[in-house]
CSV table of C-alpha atoms in Angstrom, one decimal:
chain,number,residue,atom,x,y,z
A,196,UNK,CA,0.0,0.0,0.0
A,197,UNK,CA,2.8,2.4,0.9
A,198,UNK,CA,4.7,1.5,-2.3
A,199,UNK,CA,1.7,2.2,-4.4
A,200,UNK,CA,1.2,5.6,-2.6
A,201,UNK,CA,4.8,6.6,-3.3
A,202,UNK,CA,4.4,5.6,-6.9
A,203,UNK,CA,1.3,7.7,-7.1
A,204,UNK,CA,3.1,10.7,-5.6
A,205,UNK,CA,6.0,10.4,-8.0
A,206,UNK,CA,3.6,10.2,-10.9
A,207,UNK,CA,1.7,13.3,-9.7
A,208,UNK,CA,5.0,15.1,-9.2
A,209,UNK,CA,6.2,14.2,-12.6
A,210,UNK,CA,3.0,15.4,-14.1
A,211,UNK,CA,3.6,18.8,-12.4
A,212,UNK,CA,7.3,19.1,-13.1
A,213,UNK,CA,7.6,17.7,-16.6
A,214,UNK,CA,5.7,20.5,-18.3
A,215,UNK,CA,7.7,23.0,-16.3
A,216,UNK,CA,11.0,21.4,-17.3
A,217,UNK,CA,9.9,21.1,-20.9
A,218,UNK,CA,8.9,24.8,-20.9
A,219,UNK,CA,12.1,26.1,-19.3
A,220,UNK,CA,14.3,23.6,-21.0
A,221,UNK,CA,13.1,24.8,-24.3
A,222,UNK,CA,13.7,28.4,-23.2
A,223,UNK,CA,17.2,27.6,-22.1
A,224,UNK,CA,17.9,25.7,-25.3
A,225,UNK,CA,16.6,28.5,-27.4
A,226,UNK,CA,18.6,31.0,-25.4
A,227,UNK,CA,21.8,29.0,-25.8
A,228,UNK,CA,21.3,28.7,-29.5
A,229,UNK,CA,20.5,32.4,-29.8
A,230,UNK,CA,23.6,33.3,-27.7
A,231,UNK,CA,25.9,31.1,-29.9
A,232,UNK,CA,24.5,32.4,-33.2
A,233,UNK,CA,24.4,36.0,-32.0
A,234,UNK,CA,28.0,35.8,-30.7
A,235,UNK,CA,29.2,34.5,-34.1
A,236,UNK,CA,27.2,37.1,-36.0
A,237,UNK,CA,28.6,40.0,-33.8
A,238,UNK,CA,32.2,38.8,-34.4
A,239,UNK,CA,31.5,38.7,-38.2
A,240,UNK,CA,29.8,42.1,-38.2
A,241,UNK,CA,32.6,43.8,-36.3
A,242,UNK,CA,35.2,42.2,-38.6
A,243,UNK,CA,33.3,43.6,-41.6
A,244,UNK,CA,33.2,47.0,-39.8
A,245,UNK,CA,37.0,47.0,-39.4
A,246,UNK,CA,37.4,46.1,-43.1
A,247,UNK,CA,35.1,48.9,-44.1
A,248,UNK,CA,37.0,51.4,-42.0
A,249,UNK,CA,40.3,50.2,-43.6
A,250,UNK,CA,38.8,50.7,-47.1
A,251,UNK,CA,38.1,54.3,-46.1
A,252,UNK,CA,41.7,54.8,-45.0
A,253,UNK,CA,40.7,55.3,-41.4
A,254,UNK,CA,43.5,55.6,-38.8
A,255,UNK,CA,44.6,52.2,-37.5
A,256,UNK,CA,43.9,53.2,-33.9
A,257,UNK,CA,40.4,54.3,-34.9
A,258,UNK,CA,39.8,51.0,-36.7
A,259,UNK,CA,40.6,49.0,-33.6
A,260,UNK,CA,38.8,51.3,-31.2
A,261,UNK,CA,35.5,51.4,-33.1
A,262,UNK,CA,35.5,47.7,-33.8
A,263,UNK,CA,36.2,46.8,-30.2
A,264,UNK,CA,33.6,49.3,-28.9
A,265,UNK,CA,30.9,48.0,-31.3
A,266,UNK,CA,31.8,44.4,-30.3
A,267,UNK,CA,31.4,45.1,-26.6
A,268,UNK,CA,28.1,47.0,-26.9
A,269,UNK,CA,26.5,44.4,-29.2
A,270,UNK,CA,27.5,41.5,-26.9
A,271,UNK,CA,26.2,43.3,-23.8
A,272,UNK,CA,22.8,43.8,-25.6
A,273,UNK,CA,22.9,40.2,-26.7
A,274,UNK,CA,23.4,38.9,-23.2
A,275,UNK,CA,20.6,41.1,-21.8
A,276,UNK,CA,18.3,39.8,-24.6
A,277,UNK,CA,19.2,36.2,-23.8
A,278,UNK,CA,18.6,36.7,-20.1
A,279,UNK,CA,15.1,38.1,-20.9
A,280,UNK,CA,14.4,35.0,-23.0
A,281,UNK,CA,15.1,32.7,-20.0
A,282,UNK,CA,12.8,34.8,-17.8
A,283,UNK,CA,15.3,37.0,-15.9
A,284,UNK,CA,13.9,40.4,-15.1
A,285,UNK,CA,16.0,42.7,-17.2
A,286,UNK,CA,14.7,45.9,-15.6
A,287,UNK,CA,16.7,45.5,-12.4
A,288,UNK,CA,19.6,44.1,-14.5
A,289,UNK,CA,19.8,47.3,-16.6
A,290,UNK,CA,19.3,49.5,-13.5
A,291,UNK,CA,22.3,47.7,-11.8
A,292,UNK,CA,24.4,48.3,-15.0
A,293,UNK,CA,23.4,52.0,-15.0
A,294,UNK,CA,24.2,52.4,-11.3
A,295,UNK,CA,27.6,50.7,-11.8
A,296,UNK,CA,28.3,52.9,-14.8
A,297,UNK,CA,27.5,56.0,-12.8
A,298,UNK,CA,29.7,55.0,-9.9
A,299,UNK,CA,32.6,54.2,-12.3
A,300,UNK,CA,32.1,57.5,-14.2
A,301,UNK,CA,32.2,59.6,-11.0
A,302,UNK,CA,35.4,57.7,-9.9
A,303,UNK,CA,37.1,58.2,-13.2
A,304,UNK,CA,36.1,61.7,-14.3
A,305,UNK,CA,39.6,62.6,-15.5
A,306,UNK,CA,40.1,59.3,-17.3
A,307,UNK,CA,36.8,59.6,-19.0
A,308,UNK,CA,37.5,63.1,-20.1
A,309,UNK,CA,40.8,61.8,-21.7
A,310,UNK,CA,38.8,58.9,-23.2
A,311,UNK,CA,36.3,61.3,-24.7
A,312,UNK,CA,39.2,63.5,-26.0
A,313,UNK,CA,40.8,60.4,-27.6
A,314,UNK,CA,37.6,59.5,-29.3
A,315,UNK,CA,37.3,63.1,-30.7
A,316,UNK,CA,40.9,63.1,-31.9
A,317,UNK,CA,40.5,59.7,-33.6
A,318,UNK,CA,37.2,60.7,-35.2
A,319,UNK,CA,38.1,64.2,-36.4
A,320,UNK,CA,41.8,63.7,-36.8
A,321,UNK,CA,43.2,67.2,-36.3
A,322,UNK,CA,46.7,65.6,-36.6
A,323,UNK,CA,48.1,62.2,-37.7
A,324,UNK,CA,51.1,60.1,-36.7
A,325,UNK,CA,54.2,61.8,-38.1
A,326,UNK,CA,52.8,65.4,-37.9
A,327,UNK,CA,54.7,68.1,-36.0
A,328,UNK,CA,52.2,69.8,-33.6
A,329,UNK,CA,52.3,72.6,-31.0
A,330,UNK,CA,49.8,72.3,-28.2
A,331,UNK,CA,49.5,72.7,-24.4
A,332,UNK,CA,52.9,74.6,-24.3
A,333,UNK,CA,54.9,71.7,-25.9
A,334,UNK,CA,55.8,70.8,-29.5
A,335,UNK,CA,56.9,67.6,-31.1
A,336,UNK,CA,56.3,64.9,-33.7
A,337,UNK,CA,53.3,62.7,-33.1
A,338,UNK,CA,54.6,59.2,-32.3
A,339,UNK,CA,51.3,57.5,-31.4
A,340,UNK,CA,47.7,58.4,-30.6
A,341,UNK,CA,46.3,56.3,-27.7
A,342,UNK,CA,42.8,56.3,-26.3
A,343,UNK,CA,43.8,58.3,-23.2
A,344,UNK,CA,46.9,60.2,-24.3
A,345,UNK,CA,49.0,61.2,-27.2
A,346,UNK,CA,52.8,60.6,-27.4
A,347,UNK,CA,55.0,63.3,-28.8
A,348,UNK,CA,58.7,63.2,-29.6
A,349,UNK,CA,60.6,66.5,-29.4
A,350,UNK,CA,63.4,67.6,-31.7
A,351,UNK,CA,66.0,66.5,-29.2
A,352,UNK,CA,64.4,63.0,-28.9
A,353,UNK,CA,62.5,63.4,-25.6
A,354,UNK,CA,59.1,61.8,-25.1
A,355,UNK,CA,56.2,63.9,-24.0
A,356,UNK,CA,52.8,62.3,-23.0
A,357,UNK,CA,49.9,64.7,-23.4
A,358,UNK,CA,46.4,63.8,-21.9
A,359,UNK,CA,43.8,63.7,-24.7
A,360,UNK,CA,41.3,65.6,-22.6
A,361,UNK,CA,43.5,68.7,-22.5
A,362,UNK,CA,44.7,68.2,-26.1
A,363,UNK,CA,41.2,68.0,-27.6
A,364,UNK,CA,40.0,71.1,-25.7
A,365,UNK,CA,43.0,73.4,-26.5
A,366,UNK,CA,44.5,75.1,-29.5
A,367,UNK,CA,46.6,72.8,-31.8
A,368,UNK,CA,49.0,74.1,-34.3
A,369,UNK,CA,49.7,71.5,-37.0
A,370,UNK,CA,52.7,72.5,-39.2
A,371,UNK,CA,52.4,69.4,-41.5
A,372,UNK,CA,48.7,69.7,-42.4
A,373,UNK,CA,49.4,71.9,-45.5
A,374,UNK,CA,51.8,70.8,-48.3
A,375,UNK,CA,53.5,74.2,-48.4
A,376,UNK,CA,54.6,76.9,-45.9
A,377,UNK,CA,55.6,80.5,-46.2
A,378,UNK,CA,59.1,81.5,-45.0
A,379,UNK,CA,59.2,85.1,-43.7
A,380,UNK,CA,62.9,86.1,-43.3
A,381,UNK,CA,63.5,89.5,-41.7
A,382,UNK,CA,66.9,91.2,-41.8
A,383,UNK,CA,67.7,94.7,-40.5
A,384,UNK,CA,69.9,97.1,-42.7
A,385,UNK,CA,71.3,100.5,-41.9
A,386,UNK,CA,69.3,103.6,-42.6
A,387,UNK,CA,72.1,104.7,-45.0
A,388,UNK,CA,71.8,101.5,-47.0
A,389,UNK,CA,70.6,101.2,-50.6
A,390,UNK,CA,67.2,99.6,-50.0
A,391,UNK,CA,66.8,98.5,-53.7
A,392,UNK,CA,70.1,96.8,-53.6
A,393,UNK,CA,69.2,95.1,-50.3
A,394,UNK,CA,66.0,93.8,-51.8
A,395,UNK,CA,67.9,92.5,-54.9
A,396,UNK,CA,70.4,90.7,-52.6
A,397,UNK,CA,67.6,89.0,-50.7
A,398,UNK,CA,65.8,88.0,-53.8
A,399,UNK,CA,69.0,86.4,-55.0
A,400,UNK,CA,68.7,84.1,-52.0
A,401,UNK,CA,65.3,83.0,-53.3
A,402,UNK,CA,66.8,81.5,-56.5
A,403,UNK,CA,67.4,78.3,-54.5
A,404,UNK,CA,65.7,75.3,-56.2
A,405,UNK,CA,63.8,74.6,-53.0
A,406,UNK,CA,62.0,77.9,-53.2
A,407,UNK,CA,58.7,77.7,-55.2
A,408,UNK,CA,58.2,80.1,-58.0
A,409,UNK,CA,54.4,80.2,-57.6
A,410,UNK,CA,53.6,82.3,-55.6
A,411,UNK,CA,56.6,84.4,-56.6
A,412,UNK,CA,59.1,85.4,-54.0
A,413,UNK,CA,59.0,89.0,-52.8
A,414,UNK,CA,61.2,91.4,-50.7
A,415,UNK,CA,59.5,94.3,-49.0
A,416,UNK,CA,60.3,96.9,-46.4
A,417,UNK,CA,58.3,95.7,-43.4
A,418,UNK,CA,59.4,98.1,-40.6
A,419,UNK,CA,61.3,101.2,-39.7
A,420,UNK,CA,63.0,100.3,-36.5
A,421,UNK,CA,65.0,102.4,-33.9
A,422,UNK,CA,68.4,101.5,-35.4
A,423,UNK,CA,67.6,99.7,-38.6
A,424,UNK,CA,65.2,99.2,-41.5
A,425,UNK,CA,63.7,95.7,-41.7
A,426,UNK,CA,63.7,94.2,-45.1
A,427,UNK,CA,61.5,91.1,-45.3
A,428,UNK,CA,62.0,88.2,-47.7
A,429,UNK,CA,58.9,86.2,-48.2
A,430,UNK,CA,58.9,82.9,-50.1
A,431,UNK,CA,56.9,79.7,-50.3
A,432,UNK,CA,58.5,76.3,-49.9
A,433,UNK,CA,57.4,72.7,-49.4
A,434,UNK,CA,56.7,72.0,-45.8
A,435,UNK,CA,59.5,69.5,-45.5
A,436,UNK,CA,62.0,72.1,-46.7
A,437,UNK,CA,60.9,74.9,-44.4
A,438,UNK,CA,63.7,74.8,-41.8
A,439,UNK,CA,66.5,74.0,-44.2
A,440,UNK,CA,65.6,77.0,-46.3
A,441,UNK,CA,65.4,79.2,-43.2
A,442,UNK,CA,68.8,78.1,-42.0
A,443,UNK,CA,70.2,78.7,-45.5
A,444,UNK,CA,68.9,82.3,-45.4
A,445,UNK,CA,70.5,82.9,-42.0
A,446,UNK,CA,73.8,81.6,-43.2
A,447,UNK,CA,74.1,83.3,-46.5
A,448,UNK,CA,72.4,86.6,-46.0
A,449,UNK,CA,75.1,88.2,-43.9
A,450,UNK,CA,77.9,87.4,-46.4
A,451,UNK,CA,75.9,88.5,-49.4
A,452,UNK,CA,74.8,91.8,-47.8
A,453,UNK,CA,78.4,92.5,-46.7
A,454,UNK,CA,79.7,91.8,-50.2
A,455,UNK,CA,77.1,94.3,-51.6
A,456,UNK,CA,78.4,96.9,-49.1
A,457,UNK,CA,75.2,96.8,-47.0
A,458,UNK,CA,75.7,96.9,-43.2
A,459,UNK,CA,73.6,95.0,-40.7
A,460,UNK,CA,73.6,97.4,-37.7
A,461,UNK,CA,73.2,96.4,-34.1
A,462,UNK,CA,71.4,98.5,-31.5
A,463,UNK,CA,73.6,101.4,-30.2
A,464,UNK,CA,73.2,103.9,-27.4
A,465,UNK,CA,75.1,107.1,-26.9
A,466,UNK,CA,75.7,107.9,-23.2
A,467,UNK,CA,76.7,111.4,-22.3
A,468,UNK,CA,78.4,111.9,-18.9
A,469,UNK,CA,77.5,115.3,-17.4
A,470,UNK,CA,79.9,116.4,-14.6
A,471,UNK,CA,78.6,119.1,-12.3
A,472,UNK,CA,81.1,121.5,-10.8
A,473,UNK,CA,80.6,122.0,-7.1
A,474,UNK,CA,81.1,125.6,-6.1
A,475,UNK,CA,84.0,126.0,-3.6
């Protein structure tokens, strides 16, 4: 009698649990299949996204960043969707994620500002790797652009790390953005000098093959100073030749002006000593 009762209880329990197991088992199975297929599709989509960015000649750092960010966001959304399929209440789940994000954001305000600055730099590209820039009181060649900071290399081979938050919100001077640059070379000559001859001497310097003929070089009188007249030679060169041409002007201008009999004066002051006679 007792055995029959236990069998009856087991049958009744199975009748109650089997439908529930079938229902939730099918949900779990469907959720696992959805997770596997979704995971595979997300990886394929993000790979295609990276390839599309590469075809558009996007920066390598930008390609990796956007692909990784899209991969993480899509996978988080997939996990939340799969959890709702199983029957997990996603409202509290999303609220917990939001609260955690807020706490992390408050704790990492400076880092998030640098992160946002890095995203802006990678998206709008005010400079690229290899450009010479001046920003935040420093100058150097851009060695690398990271998410949180940019690495510069100075002319004497020092490394400077600039936070992207400050960099993206400040003034940036990029000397390599344009293919050509204007060289403005000023030299002071004496007031007694022949200004026409001085202009001809400086224009002779502009016959260097590195100087562009369009726009044409010009030499003008730019300022009347206290002890000299400033003659300004203005030429256009390729950006890569800027400093070499400037150094050449500095080296050769003195000798050519001296040969032409034109003096380069230096500031002079006349001091008169007045001696007072003390009455006896």
